[in-house]
Short mmCIF file of C-alpha atoms and ligand atoms in Angstrom, two decimals:
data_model
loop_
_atom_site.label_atom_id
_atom_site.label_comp_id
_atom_site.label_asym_id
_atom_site.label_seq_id
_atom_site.Cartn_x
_atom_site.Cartn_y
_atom_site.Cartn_z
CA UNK A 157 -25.97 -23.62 93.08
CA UNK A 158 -27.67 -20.38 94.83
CA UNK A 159 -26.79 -17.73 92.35
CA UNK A 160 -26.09 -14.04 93.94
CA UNK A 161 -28.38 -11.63 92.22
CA UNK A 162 -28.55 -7.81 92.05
CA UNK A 163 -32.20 -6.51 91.71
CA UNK A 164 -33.23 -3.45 90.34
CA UNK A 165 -35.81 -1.42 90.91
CA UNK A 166 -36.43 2.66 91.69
CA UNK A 167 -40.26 3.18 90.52
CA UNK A 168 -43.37 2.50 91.77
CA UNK A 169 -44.93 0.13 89.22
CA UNK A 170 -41.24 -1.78 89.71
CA UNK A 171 -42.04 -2.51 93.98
CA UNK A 172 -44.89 -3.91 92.54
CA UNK A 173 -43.11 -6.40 90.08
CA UNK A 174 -40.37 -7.13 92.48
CA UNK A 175 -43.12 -8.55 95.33
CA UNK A 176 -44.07 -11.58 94.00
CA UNK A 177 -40.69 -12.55 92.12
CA UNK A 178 -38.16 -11.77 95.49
CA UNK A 179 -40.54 -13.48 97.82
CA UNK A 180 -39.81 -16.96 95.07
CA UNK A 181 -36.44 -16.18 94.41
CA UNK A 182 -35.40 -16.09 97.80
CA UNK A 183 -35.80 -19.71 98.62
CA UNK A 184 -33.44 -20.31 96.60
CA UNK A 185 -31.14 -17.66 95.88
CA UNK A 186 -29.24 -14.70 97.65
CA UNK A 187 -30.83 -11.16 96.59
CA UNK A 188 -29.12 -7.91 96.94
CA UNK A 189 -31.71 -5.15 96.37
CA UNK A 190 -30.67 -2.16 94.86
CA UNK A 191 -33.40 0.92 95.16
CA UNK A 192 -32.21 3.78 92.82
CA UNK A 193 -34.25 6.11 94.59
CA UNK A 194 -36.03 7.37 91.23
CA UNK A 195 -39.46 7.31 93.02
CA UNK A 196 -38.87 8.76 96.78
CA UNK A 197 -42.49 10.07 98.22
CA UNK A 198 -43.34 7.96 101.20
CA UNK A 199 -46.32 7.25 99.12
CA UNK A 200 -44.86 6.63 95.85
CA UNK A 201 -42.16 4.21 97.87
CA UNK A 202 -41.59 3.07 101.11
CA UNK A 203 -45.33 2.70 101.17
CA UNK A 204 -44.96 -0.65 98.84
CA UNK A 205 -42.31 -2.21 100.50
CA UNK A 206 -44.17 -2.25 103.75
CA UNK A 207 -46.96 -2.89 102.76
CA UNK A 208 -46.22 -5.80 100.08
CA UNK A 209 -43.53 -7.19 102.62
CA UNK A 210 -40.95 -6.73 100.15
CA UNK A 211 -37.60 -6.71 101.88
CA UNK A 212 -35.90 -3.28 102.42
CA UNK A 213 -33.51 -2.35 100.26
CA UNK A 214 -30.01 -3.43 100.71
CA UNK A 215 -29.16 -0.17 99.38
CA UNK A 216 -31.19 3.41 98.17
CA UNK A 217 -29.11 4.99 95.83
CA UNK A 218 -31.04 8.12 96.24
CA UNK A 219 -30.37 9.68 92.26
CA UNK A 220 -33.89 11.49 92.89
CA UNK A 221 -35.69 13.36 90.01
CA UNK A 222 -34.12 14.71 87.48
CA UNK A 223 -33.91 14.79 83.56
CA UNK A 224 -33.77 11.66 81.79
CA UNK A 225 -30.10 11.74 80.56
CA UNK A 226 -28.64 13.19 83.82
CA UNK A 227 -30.88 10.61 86.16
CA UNK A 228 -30.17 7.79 84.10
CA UNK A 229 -26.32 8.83 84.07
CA UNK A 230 -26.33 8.97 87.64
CA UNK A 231 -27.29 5.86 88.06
CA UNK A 232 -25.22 4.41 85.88
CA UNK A 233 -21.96 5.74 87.79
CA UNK A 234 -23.69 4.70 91.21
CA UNK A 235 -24.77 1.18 89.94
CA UNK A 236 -21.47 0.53 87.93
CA UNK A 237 -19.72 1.03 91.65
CA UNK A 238 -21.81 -0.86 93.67
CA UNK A 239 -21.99 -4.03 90.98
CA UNK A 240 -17.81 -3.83 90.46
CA UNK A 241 -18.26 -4.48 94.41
CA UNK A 242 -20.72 -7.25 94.57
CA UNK A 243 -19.41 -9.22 91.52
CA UNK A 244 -23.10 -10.83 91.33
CA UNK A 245 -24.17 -13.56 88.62
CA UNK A 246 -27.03 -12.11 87.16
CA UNK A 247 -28.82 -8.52 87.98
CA UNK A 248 -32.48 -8.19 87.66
CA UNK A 249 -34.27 -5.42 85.99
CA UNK A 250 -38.14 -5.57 86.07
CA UNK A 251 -40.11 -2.88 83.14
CA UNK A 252 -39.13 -0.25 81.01
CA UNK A 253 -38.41 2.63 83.51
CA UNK A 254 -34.79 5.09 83.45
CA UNK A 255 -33.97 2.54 86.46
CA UNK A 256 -34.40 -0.49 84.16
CA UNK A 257 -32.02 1.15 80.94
CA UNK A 258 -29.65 2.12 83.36
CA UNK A 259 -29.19 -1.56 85.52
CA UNK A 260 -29.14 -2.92 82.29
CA UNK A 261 -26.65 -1.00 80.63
CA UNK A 262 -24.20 -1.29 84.07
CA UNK A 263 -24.38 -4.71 84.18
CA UNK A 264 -24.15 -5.50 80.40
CA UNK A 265 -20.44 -3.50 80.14
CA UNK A 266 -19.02 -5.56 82.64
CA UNK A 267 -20.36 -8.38 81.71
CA UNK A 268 -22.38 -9.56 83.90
CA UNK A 269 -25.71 -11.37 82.33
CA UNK A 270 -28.91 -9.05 83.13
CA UNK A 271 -32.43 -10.74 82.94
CA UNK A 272 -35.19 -8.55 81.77
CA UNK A 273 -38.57 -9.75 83.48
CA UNK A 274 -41.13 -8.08 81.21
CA UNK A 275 -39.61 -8.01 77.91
CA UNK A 276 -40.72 -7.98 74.35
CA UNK A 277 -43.11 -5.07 75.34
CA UNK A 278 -43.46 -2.38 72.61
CA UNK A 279 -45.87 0.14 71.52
CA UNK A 280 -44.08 1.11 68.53
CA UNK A 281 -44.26 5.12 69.29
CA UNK A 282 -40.50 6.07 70.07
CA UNK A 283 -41.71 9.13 71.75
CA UNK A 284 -42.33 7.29 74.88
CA UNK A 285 -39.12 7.41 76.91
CA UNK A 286 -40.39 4.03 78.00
CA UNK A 287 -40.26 2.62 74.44
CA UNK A 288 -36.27 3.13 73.78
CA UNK A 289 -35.42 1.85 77.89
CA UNK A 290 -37.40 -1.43 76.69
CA UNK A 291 -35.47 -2.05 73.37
CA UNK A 292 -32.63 -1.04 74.51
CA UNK A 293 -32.47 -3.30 77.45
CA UNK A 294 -33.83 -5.87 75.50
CA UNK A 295 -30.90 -5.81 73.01
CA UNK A 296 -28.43 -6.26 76.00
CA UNK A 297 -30.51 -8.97 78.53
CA UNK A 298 -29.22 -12.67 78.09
CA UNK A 299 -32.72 -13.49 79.77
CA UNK A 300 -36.29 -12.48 78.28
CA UNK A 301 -39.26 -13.09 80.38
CA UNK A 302 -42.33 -12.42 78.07
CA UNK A 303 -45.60 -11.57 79.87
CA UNK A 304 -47.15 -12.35 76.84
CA UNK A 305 -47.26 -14.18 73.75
CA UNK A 306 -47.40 -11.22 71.80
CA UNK A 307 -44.13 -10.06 73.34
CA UNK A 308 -42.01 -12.76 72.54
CA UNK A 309 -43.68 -12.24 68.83
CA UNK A 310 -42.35 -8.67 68.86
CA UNK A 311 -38.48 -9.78 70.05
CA UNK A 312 -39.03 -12.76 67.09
CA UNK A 313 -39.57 -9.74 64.72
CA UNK A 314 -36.67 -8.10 66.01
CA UNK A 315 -34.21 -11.31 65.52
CA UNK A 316 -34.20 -11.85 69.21
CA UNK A 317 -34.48 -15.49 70.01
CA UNK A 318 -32.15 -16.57 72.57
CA UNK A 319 -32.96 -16.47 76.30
CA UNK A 320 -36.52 -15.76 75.28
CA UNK A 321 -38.82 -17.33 77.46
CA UNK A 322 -42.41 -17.29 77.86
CA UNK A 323 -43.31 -16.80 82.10
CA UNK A 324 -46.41 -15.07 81.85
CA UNK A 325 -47.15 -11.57 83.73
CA UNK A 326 -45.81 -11.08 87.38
CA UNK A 327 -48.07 -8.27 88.07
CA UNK A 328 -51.24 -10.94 87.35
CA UNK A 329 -49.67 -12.75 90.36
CA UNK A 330 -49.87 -9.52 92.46
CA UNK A 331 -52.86 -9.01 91.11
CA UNK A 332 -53.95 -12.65 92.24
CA UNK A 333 -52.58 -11.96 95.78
CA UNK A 334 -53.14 -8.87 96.76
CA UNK A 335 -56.99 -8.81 96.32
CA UNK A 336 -58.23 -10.65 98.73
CA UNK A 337 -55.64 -8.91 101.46
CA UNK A 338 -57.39 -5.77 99.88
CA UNK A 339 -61.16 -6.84 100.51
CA UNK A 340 -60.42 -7.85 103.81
CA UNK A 341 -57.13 -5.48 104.52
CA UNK A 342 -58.07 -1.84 102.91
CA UNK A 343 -60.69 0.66 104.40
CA UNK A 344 -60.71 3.25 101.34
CA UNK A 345 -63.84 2.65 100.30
CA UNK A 346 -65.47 3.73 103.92
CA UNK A 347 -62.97 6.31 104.24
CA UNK A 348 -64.02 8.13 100.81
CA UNK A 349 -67.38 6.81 101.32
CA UNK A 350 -67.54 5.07 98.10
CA UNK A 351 -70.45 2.67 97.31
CA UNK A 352 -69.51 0.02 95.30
CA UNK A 353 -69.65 0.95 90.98
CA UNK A 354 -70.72 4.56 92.01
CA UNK A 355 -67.72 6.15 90.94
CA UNK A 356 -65.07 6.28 88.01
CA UNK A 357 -61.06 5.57 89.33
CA UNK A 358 -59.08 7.84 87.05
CA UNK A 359 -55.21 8.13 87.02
CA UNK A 360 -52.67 9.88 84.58
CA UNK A 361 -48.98 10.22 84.65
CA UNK A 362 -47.74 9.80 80.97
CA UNK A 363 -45.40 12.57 79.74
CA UNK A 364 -47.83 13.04 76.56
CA UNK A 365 -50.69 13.75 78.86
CA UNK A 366 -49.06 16.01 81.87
CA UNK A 367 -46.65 17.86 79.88
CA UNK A 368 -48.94 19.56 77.14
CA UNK A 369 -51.66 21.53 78.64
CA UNK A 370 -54.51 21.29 75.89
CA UNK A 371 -53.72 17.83 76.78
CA UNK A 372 -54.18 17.71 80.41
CA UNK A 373 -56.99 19.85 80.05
CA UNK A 374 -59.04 17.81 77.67
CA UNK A 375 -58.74 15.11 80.03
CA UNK A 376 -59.59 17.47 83.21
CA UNK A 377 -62.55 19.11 81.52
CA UNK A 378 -64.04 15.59 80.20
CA UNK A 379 -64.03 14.26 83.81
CA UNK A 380 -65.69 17.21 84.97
CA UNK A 381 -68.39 17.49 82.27
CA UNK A 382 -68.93 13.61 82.55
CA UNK A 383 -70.85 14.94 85.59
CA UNK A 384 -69.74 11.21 87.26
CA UNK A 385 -68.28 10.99 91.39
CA UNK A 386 -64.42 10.25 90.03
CA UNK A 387 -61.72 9.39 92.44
CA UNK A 388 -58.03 10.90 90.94
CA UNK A 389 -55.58 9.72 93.03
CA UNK A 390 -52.94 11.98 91.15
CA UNK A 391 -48.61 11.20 90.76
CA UNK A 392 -46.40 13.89 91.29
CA UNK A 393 -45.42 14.85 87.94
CA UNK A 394 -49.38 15.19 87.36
CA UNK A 395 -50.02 17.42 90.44
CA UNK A 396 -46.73 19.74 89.76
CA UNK A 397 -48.28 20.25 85.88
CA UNK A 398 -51.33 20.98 87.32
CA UNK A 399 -50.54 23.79 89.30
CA UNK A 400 -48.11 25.29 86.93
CA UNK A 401 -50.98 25.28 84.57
CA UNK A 402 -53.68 26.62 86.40
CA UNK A 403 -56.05 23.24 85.90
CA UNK A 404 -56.03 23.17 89.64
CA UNK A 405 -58.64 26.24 89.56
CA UNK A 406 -60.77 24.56 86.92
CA UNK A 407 -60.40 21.19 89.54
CA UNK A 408 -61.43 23.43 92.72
CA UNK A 409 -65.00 24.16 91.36
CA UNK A 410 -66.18 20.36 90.45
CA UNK A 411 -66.98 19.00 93.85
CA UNK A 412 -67.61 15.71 92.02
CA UNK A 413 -64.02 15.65 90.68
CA UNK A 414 -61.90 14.15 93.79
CA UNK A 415 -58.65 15.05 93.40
CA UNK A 416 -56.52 12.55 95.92
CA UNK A 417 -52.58 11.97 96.64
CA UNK A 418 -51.41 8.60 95.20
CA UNK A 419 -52.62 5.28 97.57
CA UNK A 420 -50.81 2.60 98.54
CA UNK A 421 -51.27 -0.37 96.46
CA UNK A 422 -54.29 -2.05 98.32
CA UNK A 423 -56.31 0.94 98.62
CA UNK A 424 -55.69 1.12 95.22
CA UNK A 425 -56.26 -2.12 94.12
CA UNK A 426 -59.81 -2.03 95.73
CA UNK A 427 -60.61 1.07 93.91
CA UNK A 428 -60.05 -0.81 90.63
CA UNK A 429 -62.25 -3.69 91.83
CA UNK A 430 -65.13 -1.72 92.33
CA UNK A 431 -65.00 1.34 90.38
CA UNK A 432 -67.34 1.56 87.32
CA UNK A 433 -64.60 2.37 84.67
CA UNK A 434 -61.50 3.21 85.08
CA UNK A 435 -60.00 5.93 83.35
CA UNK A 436 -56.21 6.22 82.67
CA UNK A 437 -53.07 6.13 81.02
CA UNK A 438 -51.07 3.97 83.11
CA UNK A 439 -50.05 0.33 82.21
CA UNK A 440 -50.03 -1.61 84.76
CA UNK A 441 -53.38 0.00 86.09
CA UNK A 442 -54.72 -1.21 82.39
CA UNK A 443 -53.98 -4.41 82.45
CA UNK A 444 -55.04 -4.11 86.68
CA UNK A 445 -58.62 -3.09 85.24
CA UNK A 446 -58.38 -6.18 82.98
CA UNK A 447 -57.53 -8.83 85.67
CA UNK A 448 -60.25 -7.64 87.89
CA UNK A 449 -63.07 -6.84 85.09
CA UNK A 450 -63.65 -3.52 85.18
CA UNK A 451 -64.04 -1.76 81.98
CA UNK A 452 -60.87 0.45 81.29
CA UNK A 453 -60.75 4.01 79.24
CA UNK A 454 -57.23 4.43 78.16
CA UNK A 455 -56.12 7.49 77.32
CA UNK A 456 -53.49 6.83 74.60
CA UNK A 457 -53.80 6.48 71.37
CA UNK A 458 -51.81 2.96 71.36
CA UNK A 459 -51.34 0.44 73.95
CA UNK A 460 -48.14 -2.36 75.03
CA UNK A 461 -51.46 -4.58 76.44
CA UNK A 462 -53.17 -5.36 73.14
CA UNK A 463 -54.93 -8.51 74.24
CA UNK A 464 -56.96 -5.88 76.95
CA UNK A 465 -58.53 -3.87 73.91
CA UNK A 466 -58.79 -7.24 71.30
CA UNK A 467 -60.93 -8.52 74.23
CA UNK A 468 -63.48 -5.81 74.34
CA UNK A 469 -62.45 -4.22 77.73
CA UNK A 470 -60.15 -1.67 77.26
CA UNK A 471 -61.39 1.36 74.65
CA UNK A 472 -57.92 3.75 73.04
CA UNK A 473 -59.16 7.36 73.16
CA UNK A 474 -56.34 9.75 73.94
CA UNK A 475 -56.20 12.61 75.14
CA UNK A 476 -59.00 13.49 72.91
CA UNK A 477 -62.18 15.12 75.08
CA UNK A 478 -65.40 13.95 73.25
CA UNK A 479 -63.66 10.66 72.84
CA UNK A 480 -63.37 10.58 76.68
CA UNK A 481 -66.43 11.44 77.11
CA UNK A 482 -68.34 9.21 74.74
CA UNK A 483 -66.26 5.82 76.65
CA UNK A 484 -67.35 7.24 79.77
CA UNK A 485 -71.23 7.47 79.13
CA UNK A 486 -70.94 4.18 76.53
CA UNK A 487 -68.39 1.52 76.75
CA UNK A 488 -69.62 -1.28 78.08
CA UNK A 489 -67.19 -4.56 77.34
CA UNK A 490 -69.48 -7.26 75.48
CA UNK A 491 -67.32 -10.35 75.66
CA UNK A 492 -65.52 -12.55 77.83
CA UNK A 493 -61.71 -13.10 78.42
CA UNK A 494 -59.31 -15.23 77.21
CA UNK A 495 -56.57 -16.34 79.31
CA UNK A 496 -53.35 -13.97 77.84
CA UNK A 497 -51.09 -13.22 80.76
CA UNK A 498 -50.04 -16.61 82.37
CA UNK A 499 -51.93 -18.77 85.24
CA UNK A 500 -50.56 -16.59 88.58
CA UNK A 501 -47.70 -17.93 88.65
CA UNK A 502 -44.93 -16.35 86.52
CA UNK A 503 -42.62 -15.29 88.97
CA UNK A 504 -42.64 -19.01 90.28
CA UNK A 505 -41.69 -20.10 86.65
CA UNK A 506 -39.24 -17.52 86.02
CA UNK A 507 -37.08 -18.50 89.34
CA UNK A 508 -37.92 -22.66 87.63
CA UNK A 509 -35.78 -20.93 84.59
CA UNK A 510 -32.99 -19.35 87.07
CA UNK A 511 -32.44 -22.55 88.87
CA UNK A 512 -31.64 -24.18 85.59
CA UNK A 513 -28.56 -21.35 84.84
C1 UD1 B 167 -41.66 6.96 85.80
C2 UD1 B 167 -41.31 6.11 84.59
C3 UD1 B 167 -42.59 5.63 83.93
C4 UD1 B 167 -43.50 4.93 84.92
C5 UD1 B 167 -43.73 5.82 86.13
C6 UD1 B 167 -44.50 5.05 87.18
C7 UD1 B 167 -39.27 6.74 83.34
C8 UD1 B 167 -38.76 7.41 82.13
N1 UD1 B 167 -40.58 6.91 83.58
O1 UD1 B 167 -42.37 8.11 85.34
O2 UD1 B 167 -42.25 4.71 82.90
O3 UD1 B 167 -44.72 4.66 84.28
O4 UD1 B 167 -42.47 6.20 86.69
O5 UD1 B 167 -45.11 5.89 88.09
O6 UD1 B 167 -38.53 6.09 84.04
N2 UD1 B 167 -41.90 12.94 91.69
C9 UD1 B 167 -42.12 13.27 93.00
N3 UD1 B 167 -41.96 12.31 93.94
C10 UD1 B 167 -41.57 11.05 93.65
C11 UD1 B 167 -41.34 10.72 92.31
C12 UD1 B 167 -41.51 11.68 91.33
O7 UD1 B 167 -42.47 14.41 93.32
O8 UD1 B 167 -41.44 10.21 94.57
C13 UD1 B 167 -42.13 13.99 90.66
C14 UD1 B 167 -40.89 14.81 90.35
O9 UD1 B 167 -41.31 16.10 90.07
C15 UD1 B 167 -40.38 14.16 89.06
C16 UD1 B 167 -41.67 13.73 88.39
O10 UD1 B 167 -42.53 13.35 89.45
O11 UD1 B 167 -39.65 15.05 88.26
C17 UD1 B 167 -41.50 12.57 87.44
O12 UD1 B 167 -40.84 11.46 88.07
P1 UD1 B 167 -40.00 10.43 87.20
O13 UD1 B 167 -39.59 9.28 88.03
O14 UD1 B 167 -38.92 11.13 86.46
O15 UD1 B 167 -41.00 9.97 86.09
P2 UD1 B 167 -42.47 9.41 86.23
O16 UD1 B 167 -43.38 10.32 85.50
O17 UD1 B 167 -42.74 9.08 87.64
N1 UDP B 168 -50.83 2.37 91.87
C1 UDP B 168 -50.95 2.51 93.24
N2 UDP B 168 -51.39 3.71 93.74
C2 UDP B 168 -51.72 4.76 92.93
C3 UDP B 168 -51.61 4.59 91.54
C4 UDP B 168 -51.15 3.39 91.03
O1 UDP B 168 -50.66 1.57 94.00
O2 UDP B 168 -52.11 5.81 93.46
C5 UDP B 168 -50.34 1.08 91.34
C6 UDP B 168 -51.26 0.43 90.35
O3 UDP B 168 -52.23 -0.37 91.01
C7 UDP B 168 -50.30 -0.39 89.50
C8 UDP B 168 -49.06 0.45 89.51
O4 UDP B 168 -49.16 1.33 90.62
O5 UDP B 168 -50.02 -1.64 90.13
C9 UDP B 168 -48.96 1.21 88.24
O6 UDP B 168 -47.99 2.17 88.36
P1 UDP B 168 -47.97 3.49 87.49
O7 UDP B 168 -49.32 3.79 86.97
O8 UDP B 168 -47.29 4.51 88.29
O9 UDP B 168 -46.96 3.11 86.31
P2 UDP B 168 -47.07 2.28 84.95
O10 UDP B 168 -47.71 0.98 85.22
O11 UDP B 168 -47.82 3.14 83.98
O12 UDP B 168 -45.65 2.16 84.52
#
């Protein structure tokens, strides 16, 4: 029986997710997709969807930016509406974004079952507003799909054991995918004139980092004295602190320091395959440098992707400016990979799991 699902999605790393699972689930199943609208720059948006040939929306609830309790309770009242029309089976929520908590949370009080695809993450620092969406819409999902092994370890700990499942990592099917349509598809490296390792790709966005200037600066002033060619394509939030701050002055006088507005995802993807390092805060763009072997400088002080750092290729150093600059000059990854985060196809097994419902 085709079940009728409500997706979820609003942010960018979320388009991202959705690609490879909608394109599966569609063969099978009927798909209303639900944008929120938390993410709304043509570049931060619409960008992915055309690009990714994810279909349109069904609907864009448009809730916009805002702070967390009055964006997620706007979505709430807009997606408790819309699923009290379309009665659906199941709604999908992909990550650990304000969108995610609050499609969860909808569907769970009336009822309807809600799978999580990308569960069992945790970095065990509450102060992420990431960290309570995941455990709270972990507590209320009737399906689990792990990534990871070490994520359905953490939901063991936690006494969650039903509906658990194993898939492996959607965005390593992307990741799969997309990179060959990159080398062949996206011209960034001739357009920023970019010879292949000559530069470091760096990209922040984390609340920890943007919102505390010392922060934000250490990271700033550790690109710039790295004296390295670094590509920044910078989010929003990042940009807006920036200027508020005055960093943008200290950015204006290091030519090598290449401030750029956020990329669509092939561009961006073929910036991670032949950057040097990468430096950055972002997970998906972690576990991105992982997949394609590029050494990755993460600038937090814990991580969700574990296996990337037990492995030798990803280095923790915060926000922390000698730290930064030390990875930069020395880390250089020593061993090889193991396999952690599934074969390439994990959206393919998680619609095998759907079918069986
Ligand atoms: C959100 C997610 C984060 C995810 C990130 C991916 C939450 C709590 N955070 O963080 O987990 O890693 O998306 O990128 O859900 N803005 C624009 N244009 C846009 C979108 C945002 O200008 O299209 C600006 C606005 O000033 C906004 C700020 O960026 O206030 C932050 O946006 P928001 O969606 O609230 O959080 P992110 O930092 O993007
Ligand atoms: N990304 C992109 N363009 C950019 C920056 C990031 O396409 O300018 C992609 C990146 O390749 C990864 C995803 O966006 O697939 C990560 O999203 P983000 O860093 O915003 O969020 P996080 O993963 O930290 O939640």
């Amino acid at each position: 029986m085709p079940l009728n699902i409500v997706t979820i999605v609003g942010a960018r790393p979320q388009f991202i997710k959705a690609a490879p699972v909608s394109a599966q689930l569609r063969s099978r199943h009927r798909e209303y997709l639900v944008h929120t609208g938390q993410h709304y720059d043509a570049n931060m948006s619409q960008l992915f969807f055309d690009e990714l040939g994810i279909p349109q929306p069904d609907v864009n609830l448009e809730i916009g930016s805002a702070a967390h309790g009055e964006q997620t309770a706007q979505m709430l009242v807009a997606i408790e509406r819309l699923l009290d029309a379309q009665k659906p089976d199941l709604v999908l929520v992909y990550g650990d974004t304000n969108s995610t908590l609050a499609g969860a949370l909808a569907a769970a009080k009336l009822n309807i079952a809600v799978a999580h695809v990308e569960a069992g993450l945790r970095s065990f620092n509450r102060r992420m507003p990431e960290e309570i969406n995941r455990i709270l819409t972990d507590r209320i999902a009737r399906y689990l799909f792990c990534p990871t092994q070490t994520a359905v370890d953490h939901l063991h700990n936690e006494g969650v054991t039903a509906g658990v499942y194993l898939s492996g990592d959607v965005m390593y099917d992307a990741a799969l995918h997309f990179a060959a349509v990159a080398e062949s598809g996206s011209t960034i490296l001739e357009r920023l004139r970019l010879a292949e390792r000559s530069y470091l790709l760096a990209t922040c966005h984390r609340p920890q980092n943007t919102d505390d200037v010392d922060a934000l600066r250490a990271i700033v002033q550790a690109l710039i004295d790295s004296g390295e060619h670094v590509v920044f394509p910078v989010h929003p939030r990042t940009r807006g602190f920036m200027q508020k701050s005055g960093l943008m002055e200290l950015v204006r006088k290091a030519e090598h320091l290449r401030l750029i507005d956020p990329v669509g995802y092939l561009d961006m993807v073929q910036l991670e395959r032949h950057a040097r390092k990468i430096v950055t805060d972002s997970g998906g763009v972690q576990k991105e440098a992982y997949f394609y072997k590029t050494p990755c400088i993460t600038l937090r002080e814990e991580t969700e992707w574990v296996e990337t750092v037990a492995d030798g290729w990803n280095i923790l150093v915060g926000a922390r400016q000698d730290k930064i600059l030390a990875a930069i000059r020395d880390f250089a990854p020593q061993a090889g990979q193991n396999n952690h985060y599934g074969d390439g196809r994990a959206s393919e097994k998680i619609i095998r799991y759907l079918n069986e419902i």
